[in-house]
């Protein structure tokens, strides 16, 4: 889909900067509540991390629940765990309600143990998740092999709440639904100035002005142009993905026959899933458009061969990368940087569920002037120490790891449960 650029001055209840999951979900919710909305996207809807997402609709954060409580406190942590535990249900219900065609498959996800230590970590996550009511199932190596089609893993943690989508189609579907509901969404409309005057926010774009009572900044890891009065601070981490040509029918029937999406427990995480066309999508931390591009591409080929030797020569037809906005504590942030103004960012790789929930609830909080509607308590500011150096560290670590792993013919776990 395409939408026109901003072509005239507008006055609205809510202005939104950023056309990803957060911004589009906020626009849709605001219109559902009868508010006037103008969303400004610098490129096209889903151009940033939303459209470049892995496509796993996960519940919760990357952090296990007890770590969330330790970092956020009992009240905020418990609330966030509950809300994000329900996030996949909200995403899939929204998809159904708005009729979004995005290859939505709610068959769960598999968090796969790359080693015995990884399996121990999954056992602990299983214990903690069940303690907080999550219906997680710990699978042994044999069952994991049956579900994934590879014997490379020691076991897996299955989350039936979760699923997979085509993320760009989902984001554009949210935008289309918001437009159909009466919201004004503009592409190719970068915000070049942001000021507050006469109890309103003024957004400058393409020589025009949007005047809004309330404001949501939803740019996450793709913030452009404006630095004042607010610019999100985060650690940018690249994630690259490689999509094969459609698999042969025999392989397609054997690999992930249940339709789950997968990621692993390795320190430099990787993921894989199958799309509707039968392509296998292999992804991992790393910038496939930077100096380490050849290393990351070679890693993807070895990874494919390691997981599924019979697909060793299946060509990669597409490759892309996106940026993740990571925070030092791996907890998302909502910054209240002015009257009736929030910025939501820092999903640390869990953008589909968290972005949908944060955007929806931010719209409620702004329109009702009720901060208690937010998933977490807003803060006045957020800063990341040495963000640039830490980003370089992550990319260097991913590049060095991908240079040597996985080995071409490494040891393969047995199909029996590991000790």
PDB file of C-alpha atoms in Angstrom, residues 75-281:
ATOM      1  CA  UNK A  75       4.212  -3.819  40.818  1.00  0.00           C
ATOM      2  CA  UNK A  76       5.468  -2.696  37.409  1.00  0.00           C
ATOM      3  CA  UNK A  77       7.136  -6.013  36.643  1.00  0.00           C
ATOM      4  CA  UNK A  78       4.054  -8.097  37.382  1.00  0.00           C
ATOM      5  CA  UNK A  79       1.876  -5.796  35.296  1.00  0.00           C
ATOM      6  CA  UNK A  80       4.241  -5.897  32.324  1.00  0.00           C
ATOM      7  CA  UNK A  81       4.611  -9.684  32.495  1.00  0.00           C
ATOM      8  CA  UNK A  82       0.817 -10.068  32.439  1.00  0.00           C
ATOM      9  CA  UNK A  83       0.257  -7.592  29.586  1.00  0.00           C
ATOM     10  CA  UNK A  84       2.993  -8.991  27.364  1.00  0.00           C
ATOM     11  CA  UNK A  85       1.917 -12.540  28.161  1.00  0.00           C
ATOM     12  CA  UNK A  86      -1.375 -11.594  26.511  1.00  0.00           C
ATOM     13  CA  UNK A  87       0.325  -9.749  23.632  1.00  0.00           C
ATOM     14  CA  UNK A  88       0.103 -12.563  21.048  1.00  0.00           C
ATOM     15  CA  UNK A  89      -3.619 -12.948  21.737  1.00  0.00           C
ATOM     16  CA  UNK A  90      -4.080  -9.204  21.201  1.00  0.00           C
ATOM     17  CA  UNK A  91      -2.073  -9.268  17.983  1.00  0.00           C
ATOM     18  CA  UNK A  92      -3.953 -12.199  16.483  1.00  0.00           C
ATOM     19  CA  UNK A  93      -7.323 -10.803  17.605  1.00  0.00           C
ATOM     20  CA  UNK A  94      -6.480  -7.476  15.961  1.00  0.00           C
ATOM     21  CA  UNK A  95      -5.445  -9.284  12.765  1.00  0.00           C
ATOM     22  CA  UNK A  96      -8.771 -11.128  12.712  1.00  0.00           C
ATOM     23  CA  UNK A  97     -10.844  -8.042  13.520  1.00  0.00           C
ATOM     24  CA  UNK A  98      -9.186  -5.879  10.872  1.00  0.00           C
ATOM     25  CA  UNK A  99      -8.947  -8.670   8.296  1.00  0.00           C
ATOM     26  CA  UNK A 100      -5.178  -8.262   7.854  1.00  0.00           C
ATOM     27  CA  UNK A 101      -3.644 -10.710   5.389  1.00  0.00           C
ATOM     28  CA  UNK A 102      -0.206 -11.347   6.889  1.00  0.00           C
ATOM     29  CA  UNK A 103       0.310 -15.122   6.915  1.00  0.00           C
ATOM     30  CA  UNK A 104      -0.836 -15.231  10.545  1.00  0.00           C
ATOM     31  CA  UNK A 105      -0.084 -18.655  12.027  1.00  0.00           C
ATOM     32  CA  UNK A 106      -0.719 -19.182  15.714  1.00  0.00           C
ATOM     33  CA  UNK A 107       1.102 -22.493  16.125  1.00  0.00           C
ATOM     34  CA  UNK A 108       3.450 -21.428  18.918  1.00  0.00           C
ATOM     35  CA  UNK A 109       7.192 -20.854  18.992  1.00  0.00           C
ATOM     36  CA  UNK A 110      10.151 -23.053  19.917  1.00  0.00           C
ATOM     37  CA  UNK A 111      13.052 -21.666  21.937  1.00  0.00           C
ATOM     38  CA  UNK A 112      15.705 -24.209  20.996  1.00  0.00           C
ATOM     39  CA  UNK A 113      18.627 -25.290  23.213  1.00  0.00           C
ATOM     40  CA  UNK A 114      21.870 -25.048  21.246  1.00  0.00           C
ATOM     41  CA  UNK A 115      23.813 -26.832  24.028  1.00  0.00           C
ATOM     42  CA  UNK A 116      23.419 -28.586  27.373  1.00  0.00           C
ATOM     43  CA  UNK A 117      23.862 -25.207  29.060  1.00  0.00           C
ATOM     44  CA  UNK A 118      21.145 -23.819  26.847  1.00  0.00           C
ATOM     45  CA  UNK A 119      18.816 -26.602  27.932  1.00  0.00           C
ATOM     46  CA  UNK A 120      19.519 -25.772  31.571  1.00  0.00           C
ATOM     47  CA  UNK A 121      18.561 -22.173  30.832  1.00  0.00           C
ATOM     48  CA  UNK A 122      15.318 -23.354  29.239  1.00  0.00           C
ATOM     49  CA  UNK A 123      14.506 -25.474  32.282  1.00  0.00           C
ATOM     50  CA  UNK A 124      14.799 -22.357  34.425  1.00  0.00           C
ATOM     51  CA  UNK A 125      12.701 -20.301  32.018  1.00  0.00           C
ATOM     52  CA  UNK A 126      10.117 -23.090  32.054  1.00  0.00           C
ATOM     53  CA  UNK A 127       9.986 -22.988  35.862  1.00  0.00           C
ATOM     54  CA  UNK A 128       9.669 -19.213  35.972  1.00  0.00           C
ATOM     55  CA  UNK A 129       7.136 -19.014  33.161  1.00  0.00           C
ATOM     56  CA  UNK A 130       4.872 -21.625  34.733  1.00  0.00           C
ATOM     57  CA  UNK A 131       5.146 -19.805  38.050  1.00  0.00           C
ATOM     58  CA  UNK A 132       3.571 -16.767  36.380  1.00  0.00           C
ATOM     59  CA  UNK A 133       0.880 -18.744  34.598  1.00  0.00           C
ATOM     60  CA  UNK A 134       2.483 -19.236  31.184  1.00  0.00           C
ATOM     61  CA  UNK A 135       1.490 -22.587  29.591  1.00  0.00           C
ATOM     62  CA  UNK A 136       5.069 -23.433  28.570  1.00  0.00           C
ATOM     63  CA  UNK A 137       6.123 -26.985  27.679  1.00  0.00           C
ATOM     64  CA  UNK A 138       9.685 -28.279  27.929  1.00  0.00           C
ATOM     65  CA  UNK A 139      10.455 -30.675  25.078  1.00  0.00           C
ATOM     66  CA  UNK A 140      13.220 -33.262  24.980  1.00  0.00           C
ATOM     67  CA  UNK A 141      15.651 -33.656  22.081  1.00  0.00           C
ATOM     68  CA  UNK A 142      13.566 -36.293  20.316  1.00  0.00           C
ATOM     69  CA  UNK A 143      10.385 -34.229  20.340  1.00  0.00           C
ATOM     70  CA  UNK A 144      12.328 -31.133  19.322  1.00  0.00           C
ATOM     71  CA  UNK A 145      13.813 -33.028  16.385  1.00  0.00           C
ATOM     72  CA  UNK A 146      10.351 -34.194  15.337  1.00  0.00           C
ATOM     73  CA  UNK A 147       8.959 -30.665  15.408  1.00  0.00           C
ATOM     74  CA  UNK A 148      11.914 -28.862  13.823  1.00  0.00           C
ATOM     75  CA  UNK A 149      13.173 -31.479  11.379  1.00  0.00           C
ATOM     76  CA  UNK A 150      16.750 -31.238  12.673  1.00  0.00           C
ATOM     77  CA  UNK A 151      18.689 -33.124  15.360  1.00  0.00           C
ATOM     78  CA  UNK A 152      20.911 -30.152  16.154  1.00  0.00           C
ATOM     79  CA  UNK A 153      19.131 -29.175  19.382  1.00  0.00           C
ATOM     80  CA  UNK A 154      19.205 -30.604  22.914  1.00  0.00           C
ATOM     81  CA  UNK A 155      15.574 -29.676  23.571  1.00  0.00           C
ATOM     82  CA  UNK A 156      13.197 -26.743  23.278  1.00  0.00           C
ATOM     83  CA  UNK A 157      10.718 -24.621  25.193  1.00  0.00           C
ATOM     84  CA  UNK A 158       7.355 -24.517  23.429  1.00  0.00           C
ATOM     85  CA  UNK A 159       5.068 -21.521  23.958  1.00  0.00           C
ATOM     86  CA  UNK A 160       1.580 -22.217  22.559  1.00  0.00           C
ATOM     87  CA  UNK A 161       0.516 -18.587  23.058  1.00  0.00           C
ATOM     88  CA  UNK A 162       2.862 -17.381  20.335  1.00  0.00           C
ATOM     89  CA  UNK A 163       3.009 -17.648  16.553  1.00  0.00           C
ATOM     90  CA  UNK A 164       4.365 -16.128  13.362  1.00  0.00           C
ATOM     91  CA  UNK A 165       3.323 -13.464  10.874  1.00  0.00           C
ATOM     92  CA  UNK A 166       4.676 -11.711   7.810  1.00  0.00           C
ATOM     93  CA  UNK A 167       5.690  -8.567   9.729  1.00  0.00           C
ATOM     94  CA  UNK A 168       5.674  -6.026   6.905  1.00  0.00           C
ATOM     95  CA  UNK A 169       2.200  -7.154   5.829  1.00  0.00           C
ATOM     96  CA  UNK A 170       0.997  -6.884   9.445  1.00  0.00           C
ATOM     97  CA  UNK A 171       2.361  -3.345   9.815  1.00  0.00           C
ATOM     98  CA  UNK A 172       0.859  -2.204   6.531  1.00  0.00           C
ATOM     99  CA  UNK A 173      -2.389  -3.918   7.496  1.00  0.00           C
ATOM    100  CA  UNK A 174      -2.519  -1.873  10.686  1.00  0.00           C
ATOM    101  CA  UNK A 175      -1.915   1.275   8.660  1.00  0.00           C
ATOM    102  CA  UNK A 176      -4.635   0.332   6.171  1.00  0.00           C
ATOM    103  CA  UNK A 177      -7.096  -0.349   8.999  1.00  0.00           C
ATOM    104  CA  UNK A 178      -6.317   2.995  10.645  1.00  0.00           C
ATOM    105  CA  UNK A 179      -6.863   4.837   7.354  1.00  0.00           C
ATOM    106  CA  UNK A 180     -10.124   2.991   6.790  1.00  0.00           C
ATOM    107  CA  UNK A 181     -11.209   4.069  10.275  1.00  0.00           C
ATOM    108  CA  UNK A 182     -10.586   7.729   9.377  1.00  0.00           C
ATOM    109  CA  UNK A 183      -7.042   8.409  10.544  1.00  0.00           C
ATOM    110  CA  UNK A 184      -4.746  10.539   8.393  1.00  0.00           C
ATOM    111  CA  UNK A 185      -1.524   8.620   7.740  1.00  0.00           C
ATOM    112  CA  UNK A 186       1.197  10.212   5.613  1.00  0.00           C
ATOM    113  CA  UNK A 187       4.234   8.558   4.041  1.00  0.00           C
ATOM    114  CA  UNK A 188       7.376  10.360   2.799  1.00  0.00           C
ATOM    115  CA  UNK A 189       6.725  13.000   5.462  1.00  0.00           C
ATOM    116  CA  UNK A 190       9.771  13.333   7.737  1.00  0.00           C
ATOM    117  CA  UNK A 191       9.337  15.552  10.773  1.00  0.00           C
ATOM    118  CA  UNK A 192      11.948  18.301  10.588  1.00  0.00           C
ATOM    119  CA  UNK A 193      10.870  20.373  13.565  1.00  0.00           C
ATOM    120  CA  UNK A 194       9.012  19.807  16.817  1.00  0.00           C
ATOM    121  CA  UNK A 195       8.005  22.606  19.186  1.00  0.00           C
ATOM    122  CA  UNK A 196       5.373  23.320  21.813  1.00  0.00           C
ATOM    123  CA  UNK A 197       3.318  26.517  21.691  1.00  0.00           C
ATOM    124  CA  UNK A 198       0.002  27.641  23.157  1.00  0.00           C
ATOM    125  CA  UNK A 199      -0.657  24.300  24.865  1.00  0.00           C
ATOM    126  CA  UNK A 200      -0.180  22.348  21.627  1.00  0.00           C
ATOM    127  CA  UNK A 201       2.532  20.417  19.821  1.00  0.00           C
ATOM    128  CA  UNK A 202       3.594  21.737  16.414  1.00  0.00           C
ATOM    129  CA  UNK A 203       5.179  19.310  13.957  1.00  0.00           C
ATOM    130  CA  UNK A 204       6.865  20.651  10.834  1.00  0.00           C
ATOM    131  CA  UNK A 205       7.033  18.451   7.733  1.00  0.00           C
ATOM    132  CA  UNK A 206       7.346  19.268   4.031  1.00  0.00           C
ATOM    133  CA  UNK A 207       6.658  22.942   4.684  1.00  0.00           C
ATOM    134  CA  UNK A 208       3.398  22.135   6.463  1.00  0.00           C
ATOM    135  CA  UNK A 209       2.414  22.107  10.134  1.00  0.00           C
ATOM    136  CA  UNK A 210       0.482  19.581  12.182  1.00  0.00           C
ATOM    137  CA  UNK A 211      -0.945  21.018  15.385  1.00  0.00           C
ATOM    138  CA  UNK A 212      -1.825  18.412  18.018  1.00  0.00           C
ATOM    139  CA  UNK A 213      -3.060  18.344  21.579  1.00  0.00           C
ATOM    140  CA  UNK A 214      -1.131  15.109  22.278  1.00  0.00           C
ATOM    141  CA  UNK A 215       1.973  13.536  20.774  1.00  0.00           C
ATOM    142  CA  UNK A 216       3.447  10.045  20.484  1.00  0.00           C
ATOM    143  CA  UNK A 217       6.994   9.469  19.238  1.00  0.00           C
ATOM    144  CA  UNK A 218       7.161   5.904  17.886  1.00  0.00           C
ATOM    145  CA  UNK A 219      10.377   5.903  15.866  1.00  0.00           C
ATOM    146  CA  UNK A 220      12.244   3.269  17.955  1.00  0.00           C
ATOM    147  CA  UNK A 221      15.574   2.409  16.230  1.00  0.00           C
ATOM    148  CA  UNK A 222      14.815   4.537  13.153  1.00  0.00           C
ATOM    149  CA  UNK A 223      14.627   8.008  14.664  1.00  0.00           C
ATOM    150  CA  UNK A 224      15.507  10.645  12.064  1.00  0.00           C
ATOM    151  CA  UNK A 225      16.092  14.358  11.958  1.00  0.00           C
ATOM    152  CA  UNK A 226      14.818  15.907  15.167  1.00  0.00           C
ATOM    153  CA  UNK A 227      16.858  15.930  18.374  1.00  0.00           C
ATOM    154  CA  UNK A 228      14.841  18.452  20.419  1.00  0.00           C
ATOM    155  CA  UNK A 229      12.854  18.324  22.577  1.00  0.00           C
ATOM    156  CA  UNK A 230      13.403  14.561  22.547  1.00  0.00           C
ATOM    157  CA  UNK A 231      15.513  11.889  20.891  1.00  0.00           C
ATOM    158  CA  UNK A 232      15.336   8.248  22.043  1.00  0.00           C
ATOM    159  CA  UNK A 233      18.557   6.817  23.430  1.00  0.00           C
ATOM    160  CA  UNK A 234      19.235   3.130  22.803  1.00  0.00           C
ATOM    161  CA  UNK A 235      21.873   0.656  21.644  1.00  0.00           C
ATOM    162  CA  UNK A 236      21.398  -0.058  17.918  1.00  0.00           C
ATOM    163  CA  UNK A 237      21.877  -3.753  17.150  1.00  0.00           C
ATOM    164  CA  UNK A 238      21.634  -5.197  13.641  1.00  0.00           C
ATOM    165  CA  UNK A 239      19.797  -8.415  12.820  1.00  0.00           C
ATOM    166  CA  UNK A 240      20.146  -9.937   9.354  1.00  0.00           C
ATOM    167  CA  UNK A 241      17.965 -12.486   7.586  1.00  0.00           C
ATOM    168  CA  UNK A 242      18.373 -14.727   4.570  1.00  0.00           C
ATOM    169  CA  UNK A 243      15.413 -16.327   2.769  1.00  0.00           C
ATOM    170  CA  UNK A 244      15.942 -19.379   0.606  1.00  0.00           C
ATOM    171  CA  UNK A 245      14.152 -20.171  -2.591  1.00  0.00           C
ATOM    172  CA  UNK A 246      11.022 -22.277  -1.923  1.00  0.00           C
ATOM    173  CA  UNK A 247      12.026 -25.640  -0.470  1.00  0.00           C
ATOM    174  CA  UNK A 248      11.346 -28.961  -2.202  1.00  0.00           C
ATOM    175  CA  UNK A 249       8.029 -30.434  -1.116  1.00  0.00           C
ATOM    176  CA  UNK A 250       9.646 -33.284   0.848  1.00  0.00           C
ATOM    177  CA  UNK A 251      11.717 -30.861   2.912  1.00  0.00           C
ATOM    178  CA  UNK A 252       8.764 -28.575   3.442  1.00  0.00           C
ATOM    179  CA  UNK A 253       6.730 -31.464   4.839  1.00  0.00           C
ATOM    180  CA  UNK A 254       9.538 -32.466   7.226  1.00  0.00           C
ATOM    181  CA  UNK A 255      10.822 -29.105   8.486  1.00  0.00           C
ATOM    182  CA  UNK A 256       8.592 -27.376  11.033  1.00  0.00           C
ATOM    183  CA  UNK A 257       5.515 -29.353   9.957  1.00  0.00           C
ATOM    184  CA  UNK A 258       3.508 -27.748  12.761  1.00  0.00           C
ATOM    185  CA  UNK A 259       4.285 -24.201  11.598  1.00  0.00           C
ATOM    186  CA  UNK A 260       6.181 -23.005  14.689  1.00  0.00           C
ATOM    187  CA  UNK A 261       8.785 -20.255  14.576  1.00  0.00           C
ATOM    188  CA  UNK A 262      12.183 -20.877  16.198  1.00  0.00           C
ATOM    189  CA  UNK A 263      15.074 -19.104  17.837  1.00  0.00           C
ATOM    190  CA  UNK A 264      17.925 -20.480  19.917  1.00  0.00           C
ATOM    191  CA  UNK A 265      19.739 -20.033  23.211  1.00  0.00           C
ATOM    192  CA  UNK A 266      23.160 -19.193  21.727  1.00  0.00           C
ATOM    193  CA  UNK A 267      24.825 -16.013  23.059  1.00  0.00           C
ATOM    194  CA  UNK A 268      24.747 -14.699  19.470  1.00  0.00           C
ATOM    195  CA  UNK A 269      21.159 -15.643  18.794  1.00  0.00           C
ATOM    196  CA  UNK A 270      19.794 -17.013  15.532  1.00  0.00           C
ATOM    197  CA  UNK A 271      16.310 -17.857  14.292  1.00  0.00           C
ATOM    198  CA  UNK A 272      14.499 -19.757  11.572  1.00  0.00           C
ATOM    199  CA  UNK A 273      10.957 -20.182  10.314  1.00  0.00           C
ATOM    200  CA  UNK A 274       9.093 -21.009   7.110  1.00  0.00           C
ATOM    201  CA  UNK A 275       6.914 -18.544   5.220  1.00  0.00           C
ATOM    202  CA  UNK A 276       3.766 -19.251   3.258  1.00  0.00           C
ATOM    203  CA  UNK A 277       5.697 -19.735   0.009  1.00  0.00           C
ATOM    204  CA  UNK A 278       7.820 -22.457   1.600  1.00  0.00           C
ATOM    205  CA  UNK A 279      10.962 -20.366   1.944  1.00  0.00           C
ATOM    206  CA  UNK A 280      13.169 -21.018   4.962  1.00  0.00           C
ATOM    207  CA  UNK A 281      14.141 -17.774   6.701  1.00  0.00           C
TER     208      UNK A 281
END
